[in-house]
mmCIF file of C-alpha atoms in Angstrom:
data_model
loop_
_atom_site.group_PDB
_atom_site.id
_atom_site.type_symbol
_atom_site.label_atom_id
_atom_site.label_comp_id
_atom_site.label_asym_id
_atom_site.label_seq_id
_atom_site.Cartn_x
_atom_site.Cartn_y
_atom_site.Cartn_z
ATOM 1 C CA MET A 1 0.116 0.114 -0.234
ATOM 2 C CA SER A 2 1.264 3.196 -1.028
ATOM 3 C CA ILE A 3 0.797 6.329 0.817
ATOM 4 C CA VAL A 4 -0.417 9.570 -0.943
ATOM 5 C CA LEU A 5 0.750 12.884 0.562
ATOM 6 C CA PRO A 6 -1.748 15.679 0.849
ATOM 7 C CA THR A 7 -1.177 18.627 -1.604
ATOM 8 C CA LYS A 8 -3.211 20.917 0.100
ATOM 9 C CA LYS A 9 -5.133 21.224 3.550
ATOM 10 C CA VAL A 10 -7.361 18.281 4.610
ATOM 11 C CA LYS A 11 -10.549 19.419 6.440
ATOM 12 C CA ALA A 12 -11.200 18.507 9.960
ATOM 13 C CA GLU A 13 -12.792 15.367 10.647
ATOM 14 C CA ARG A 14 -14.618 15.946 13.968
ATOM 15 C CA VAL A 15 -16.456 18.904 15.030
ATOM 16 C CA ASN A 16 -18.017 17.725 18.621
ATOM 17 C CA PRO A 17 -15.608 15.830 21.284
ATOM 18 C CA LYS A 18 -15.412 12.134 20.988
ATOM 19 C CA ARG A 19 -14.074 12.309 24.640
ATOM 20 C CA ILE A 20 -15.053 14.541 27.068
ATOM 21 C CA VAL A 21 -13.766 15.340 30.706
ATOM 22 C CA ILE A 22 -16.023 17.167 33.015
ATOM 23 C CA TYR A 23 -15.566 17.562 36.600
ATOM 24 C CA SER A 24 -16.884 19.659 39.410
ATOM 25 C CA LYS A 25 -17.315 20.195 43.459
ATOM 26 C CA PRO A 26 -20.146 17.627 44.752
ATOM 27 C CA LYS A 27 -23.446 19.121 44.679
ATOM 28 C CA THR A 28 -22.658 21.028 41.730
ATOM 29 C CA GLY A 29 -25.872 19.236 39.646
ATOM 30 C CA LYS A 30 -23.672 17.499 36.920
ATOM 31 C CA THR A 31 -26.114 14.418 36.791
ATOM 32 C CA THR A 32 -29.189 16.503 36.481
ATOM 33 C CA ALA A 33 -27.239 18.586 33.762
ATOM 34 C CA TYR A 34 -26.263 14.945 31.864
ATOM 35 C CA ALA A 35 -30.039 13.709 32.502
ATOM 36 C CA GLY A 36 -30.756 16.827 30.303
ATOM 37 C CA LEU A 37 -28.542 16.064 27.539
ATOM 38 C CA GLU A 38 -30.825 13.745 24.793
ATOM 39 C CA ASP A 39 -29.745 10.185 23.834
ATOM 40 C CA ASN A 40 -27.387 9.712 26.842
ATOM 41 C CA LEU A 41 -27.210 7.009 29.073
ATOM 42 C CA ILE A 42 -25.707 7.623 32.334
ATOM 43 C CA ILE A 43 -23.961 5.074 33.894
ATOM 44 C CA ASP A 44 -24.318 5.329 37.749
ATOM 45 C CA LEU A 45 -21.362 4.414 39.421
ATOM 46 C CA GLU A 46 -21.963 6.020 42.680
ATOM 47 C CA ASN A 47 -25.443 5.491 43.547
ATOM 48 C CA GLY A 48 -25.793 9.434 42.504
ATOM 49 C CA SER A 49 -29.041 9.584 40.155
ATOM 50 C CA ASP A 50 -32.323 8.817 42.423
ATOM 51 C CA TYR A 51 -33.479 11.688 42.406
ATOM 52 C CA VAL A 52 -32.771 12.335 38.241
ATOM 53 C CA GLU A 53 -35.148 11.198 35.632
ATOM 54 C CA ALA A 54 -33.078 10.153 32.939
ATOM 55 C CA LEU A 55 -31.724 7.245 30.848
ATOM 56 C CA LYS A 56 -29.831 5.437 33.730
ATOM 57 C CA VAL A 57 -28.768 2.670 35.228
ATOM 58 C CA LYS A 58 -26.485 1.551 37.800
ATOM 59 C CA VAL A 59 -23.163 -0.359 38.182
ATOM 60 C CA THR A 60 -21.586 -1.510 41.277
ATOM 61 C CA ASN A 61 -18.851 -3.662 39.642
ATOM 62 C CA LEU A 62 -16.601 -4.457 36.454
ATOM 63 C CA GLU A 63 -19.435 -8.045 36.334
ATOM 64 C CA GLU A 64 -21.735 -5.346 35.877
ATOM 65 C CA LEU A 65 -20.534 -3.007 33.696
ATOM 66 C CA SER A 66 -19.306 -5.657 31.449
ATOM 67 C CA GLN A 67 -23.364 -6.857 31.125
ATOM 68 C CA VAL A 68 -24.281 -3.174 30.358
ATOM 69 C CA GLY A 69 -21.499 -2.744 27.616
ATOM 70 C CA LYS A 70 -22.922 -6.331 26.073
ATOM 71 C CA ALA A 71 -26.791 -5.131 26.208
ATOM 72 C CA ILE A 72 -25.895 -1.726 24.593
ATOM 73 C CA GLN A 73 -23.985 -4.282 22.021
ATOM 74 C CA ALA A 74 -27.242 -6.376 21.712
ATOM 75 C CA ALA A 75 -29.519 -3.438 21.054
ATOM 76 C CA GLY A 76 -27.286 -2.053 18.163
ATOM 77 C CA PHE A 77 -25.372 0.827 19.752
ATOM 78 C CA PRO A 78 -28.937 2.958 20.225
ATOM 79 C CA TYR A 79 -26.910 5.878 22.219
ATOM 80 C CA LYS A 80 -25.345 9.060 21.359
ATOM 81 C CA TYR A 81 -23.741 10.057 24.550
ATOM 82 C CA VAL A 82 -22.725 7.460 27.281
ATOM 83 C CA THR A 83 -21.790 9.306 30.782
ATOM 84 C CA ILE A 84 -19.846 7.480 33.488
ATOM 85 C CA ASP A 85 -20.587 8.887 36.639
ATOM 86 C CA THR A 86 -17.970 9.224 38.176
ATOM 87 C CA VAL A 87 -14.753 8.010 36.620
ATOM 88 C CA THR A 88 -13.353 8.792 39.900
ATOM 89 C CA ALA A 89 -15.212 5.698 41.353
ATOM 90 C CA LEU A 90 -14.336 3.934 38.182
ATOM 91 C CA GLU A 91 -10.614 3.867 39.611
ATOM 92 C CA ASP A 92 -11.679 2.402 42.463
ATOM 93 C CA MET A 93 -13.714 -0.045 40.861
ATOM 94 C CA ILE A 94 -10.911 -1.899 38.559
ATOM 95 C CA MET A 95 -8.690 -2.942 41.377
ATOM 96 C CA PRO A 96 -9.429 -6.578 41.034
ATOM 97 C CA LEU A 97 -8.858 -6.468 37.393
ATOM 98 C CA ALA A 98 -5.339 -4.593 38.635
ATOM 99 C CA VAL A 99 -4.785 -7.693 40.803
ATOM 100 C CA ASP A 100 -5.396 -10.281 38.036
ATOM 101 C CA PHE A 101 -3.379 -8.632 35.673
ATOM 102 C CA TYR A 102 -0.169 -8.707 38.718
ATOM 103 C CA ARG A 103 -0.854 -12.212 39.181
ATOM 104 C CA GLU A 104 0.026 -12.799 35.602
ATOM 105 C CA THR A 105 3.178 -11.524 35.916
ATOM 106 C CA SER A 106 6.080 -14.020 37.423
ATOM 107 C CA MET A 107 6.464 -11.725 40.017
ATOM 108 C CA GLY A 108 2.767 -11.728 41.081
ATOM 109 C CA LYS A 109 2.008 -15.245 40.231
ATOM 110 C CA ASN A 110 2.286 -15.943 44.148
ATOM 111 C CA TYR A 111 0.193 -12.722 45.321
ATOM 112 C CA THR A 112 -2.583 -13.144 47.500
ATOM 113 C CA GLY A 113 -3.616 -9.423 48.643
ATOM 114 C CA ASP A 114 -6.559 -7.412 47.475
ATOM 115 C CA ASN A 115 -5.045 -4.050 46.519
ATOM 116 C CA VAL A 116 -1.873 -4.101 43.999
ATOM 117 C CA ALA A 117 -1.685 0.061 45.440
ATOM 118 C CA SER A 118 0.000 -1.409 48.741
ATOM 119 C CA LEU A 119 2.763 -3.292 46.589
ATOM 120 C CA PRO A 120 6.588 -1.701 47.609
ATOM 121 C CA ASN A 121 8.205 1.254 45.344
ATOM 122 C CA GLY A 122 4.737 1.875 43.987
ATOM 123 C CA ALA A 123 5.184 -0.933 41.444
ATOM 124 C CA GLY A 124 1.275 -1.755 41.632
ATOM 125 C CA TYR A 125 0.519 1.393 39.911
ATOM 126 C CA LEU A 126 1.505 0.268 36.565
ATOM 127 C CA TYR A 127 -1.116 -2.446 36.502
ATOM 128 C CA ILE A 128 -3.767 0.093 38.060
ATOM 129 C CA ARG A 129 -3.226 1.876 35.064
ATOM 130 C CA LYS A 130 -3.558 -0.520 32.443
ATOM 131 C CA ALA A 131 -6.522 -1.997 33.830
ATOM 132 C CA PHE A 132 -8.304 1.373 34.089
ATOM 133 C CA PHE A 133 -7.246 1.758 30.232
ATOM 134 C CA HIS A 134 -8.742 -1.606 29.516
ATOM 135 C CA ILE A 135 -11.857 -0.952 30.898
ATOM 136 C CA LEU A 136 -11.868 2.848 29.444
ATOM 137 C CA ASP A 137 -11.305 1.248 25.958
ATOM 138 C CA PHE A 138 -14.114 -1.257 26.711
ATOM 139 C CA ILE A 139 -16.249 1.726 27.374
ATOM 140 C CA ASP A 140 -15.174 3.879 24.240
ATOM 141 C CA LYS A 141 -17.124 1.353 22.446
ATOM 142 C CA PHE A 142 -20.616 2.025 23.610
ATOM 143 C CA ALA A 143 -21.119 5.467 21.905
ATOM 144 C CA PRO A 144 -20.018 7.810 19.462
ATOM 145 C CA THR A 145 -19.048 10.394 22.775
ATOM 146 C CA ILE A 146 -18.242 9.372 25.901
ATOM 147 C CA ILE A 147 -18.433 11.752 28.703
ATOM 148 C CA LEU A 148 -16.331 11.172 31.864
ATOM 149 C CA SER A 149 -17.696 12.637 34.889
ATOM 150 C CA GLY A 150 -15.447 13.454 37.771
ATOM 151 C CA HIS A 151 -15.258 14.812 41.244
ATOM 152 C CA ILE A 152 -12.712 17.768 42.165
ATOM 153 C CA LYS A 153 -9.432 17.221 43.512
ATOM 154 C CA ASP A 154 -8.099 20.765 45.274
ATOM 155 C CA LYS A 155 -4.524 21.091 45.619
ATOM 156 C CA VAL A 156 -2.256 23.867 46.747
ATOM 157 C CA VAL A 157 0.692 24.731 44.452
ATOM 158 C CA ASP A 158 3.551 27.348 44.343
ATOM 159 C CA ASP A 159 3.180 29.573 41.685
ATOM 160 C CA LYS A 160 6.364 32.099 41.662
ATOM 161 C CA GLY A 161 6.405 31.781 45.303
ATOM 162 C CA GLU A 162 2.914 32.160 46.122
ATOM 163 C CA MET A 163 0.409 29.524 47.483
ATOM 164 C CA VAL A 164 -2.541 29.655 45.280
ATOM 165 C CA MET A 165 -5.349 26.817 44.985
ATOM 166 C CA SER A 166 -5.310 24.339 41.463
ATOM 167 C CA ALA A 167 -8.568 22.336 40.786
ATOM 168 C CA ASN A 168 -8.055 19.227 39.073
ATOM 169 C CA ILE A 169 -9.872 16.000 38.770
ATOM 170 C CA ASP A 170 -9.661 13.494 41.458
ATOM 171 C CA LEU A 171 -7.627 10.838 39.662
ATOM 172 C CA THR A 172 -4.727 9.046 40.527
ATOM 173 C CA GLY A 173 -1.066 10.412 38.937
ATOM 174 C CA LYS A 174 -0.364 9.191 35.371
ATOM 175 C CA ILE A 175 -4.183 8.229 34.863
ATOM 176 C CA LYS A 176 -4.959 11.791 35.234
ATOM 177 C CA SER A 177 -2.458 12.957 32.780
ATOM 178 C CA LEU A 178 -3.333 10.096 30.257
ATOM 179 C CA ILE A 179 -6.546 10.569 30.298
ATOM 180 C CA CYS A 180 -6.729 14.561 30.272
ATOM 181 C CA ALA A 181 -3.695 14.063 27.501
ATOM 182 C CA ASN A 182 -6.613 11.751 25.590
ATOM 183 C CA ALA A 183 -9.623 14.068 26.178
ATOM 184 C CA ASP A 184 -10.924 16.118 23.658
ATOM 185 C CA ALA A 185 -12.232 18.856 25.691
ATOM 186 C CA ILE A 186 -12.046 18.838 29.500
ATOM 187 C CA GLY A 187 -14.611 21.062 31.296
ATOM 188 C CA TYR A 188 -15.011 22.509 35.110
ATOM 189 C CA MET A 189 -18.731 22.588 36.199
ATOM 190 C CA TYR A 190 -19.882 24.915 38.889
ATOM 191 C CA ARG A 191 -22.659 26.859 40.151
ATOM 192 C CA LYS A 192 -23.672 30.534 40.007
ATOM 193 C CA GLY A 193 -26.602 31.449 41.827
ATOM 194 C CA ASN A 194 -29.619 29.208 39.734
ATOM 195 C CA LYS A 195 -27.006 28.463 36.787
ATOM 196 C CA THR A 196 -24.583 26.099 36.307
ATOM 197 C CA ILE A 197 -21.855 26.526 34.411
ATOM 198 C CA LEU A 198 -19.488 24.194 32.246
ATOM 199 C CA SER A 199 -15.911 26.261 31.684
ATOM 200 C CA PHE A 200 -13.249 25.411 29.371
ATOM 201 C CA LYS A 201 -11.340 28.445 30.003
ATOM 202 C CA THR A 202 -7.351 27.477 30.789
ATOM 203 C CA ASN A 203 -5.916 29.234 33.290
ATOM 204 C CA GLU A 204 -3.496 28.791 36.237
ATOM 205 C CA GLU A 205 -6.067 27.282 38.931
ATOM 206 C CA VAL A 206 -8.109 24.958 36.997
ATOM 207 C CA THR A 207 -6.988 22.364 34.441
ATOM 208 C CA CYS A 208 -9.462 23.256 31.464
ATOM 209 C CA GLY A 209 -9.296 23.128 27.595
ATOM 210 C CA ALA A 210 -10.914 22.129 24.473
ATOM 211 C CA ARG A 211 -9.428 20.857 20.763
ATOM 212 C CA PRO A 212 -12.907 21.946 18.860
ATOM 213 C CA GLU A 213 -12.891 25.416 17.943
ATOM 214 C CA HIS A 214 -16.075 26.128 19.285
ATOM 215 C CA LEU A 215 -15.119 24.792 22.756
ATOM 216 C CA ARG A 216 -11.749 26.704 23.182
ATOM 217 C CA ASN A 217 -12.096 29.279 26.182
ATOM 218 C CA GLU A 218 -15.666 29.153 26.531
ATOM 219 C CA GLU A 219 -18.242 29.277 29.283
ATOM 220 C CA ILE A 220 -21.472 27.952 28.633
ATOM 221 C CA VAL A 221 -24.952 27.941 30.815
ATOM 222 C CA ILE A 222 -25.551 24.034 30.745
ATOM 223 C CA SER A 223 -28.361 24.494 32.854
ATOM 224 C CA GLU A 224 -30.262 26.913 34.262
ATOM 225 C CA MET A 225 -33.863 27.142 36.363
ATOM 226 C CA ILE A 226 -36.223 28.808 34.623
ATOM 227 C CA ASP A 227 -39.828 29.660 36.157
ATOM 228 C CA GLY A 228 -39.526 26.149 37.851
ATOM 229 C CA VAL A 229 -38.168 24.268 34.971
ATOM 230 C CA ILE A 230 -34.582 23.289 34.408
ATOM 231 C CA LYS A 231 -33.404 24.043 30.894
ATOM 232 C CA THR A 232 -30.170 22.871 29.571
ATOM 233 C CA SER A 233 -28.042 24.149 26.597
ATOM 234 C CA TRP A 234 -26.153 21.054 25.430
ATOM 235 C CA GLU A 235 -26.356 21.735 21.958
ATOM 236 C CA LYS A 236 -23.873 24.817 22.571
ATOM 237 C CA VAL A 237 -21.365 21.685 23.137
ATOM 238 C CA PHE A 238 -22.281 19.595 20.814
ATOM 239 C CA VAL A 239 -23.583 21.845 17.782
#
């Protein structure tokens, strides 16, 4: 097979993000906002959707997640979007698989523990990352767009000699770095009055950003209470 090099600019192949990471503080209204996105299946890993009317299914372990994936495939992949709520809980859920991966190695074949994070010198995190991204690759097949919802982790960082708060997604080390690097958009959701705002603005305090041009450095009122009814505006994210 010969490679044909382009002689003029090739048009963009996507407009909307394939994988989007959204994180916030608890009780911000993330799940309510996700419920307002049409054709969006919420896979609830934290039992946090009881008070929301939505396309939703609760999952408590990897076996149930596998069953959901098989059901989605058997139904002909009916959803445009699938939301993992939350990806922070998913990291905890994959530990049995990480243990299995470790036991497949010569070093771990006699391992009897149930948490490889306790291995000396941080050796277990390799298997945690392997398990996490193995499951994430499986989830990526559920729908054309995957939304990974997460909690916030505040940390203090030194900024030119001054201490400032830095908000980031609550995931472990390299998992956080890799998942953000492979996301098409990273948004920070927060409340302001009766509005829930999704920010893609990049700054030193909050990790955000987006590849799609219509989301770069934008702040979108994603949901708002109007006359007692919640109105969502996902059409500004997925154009």
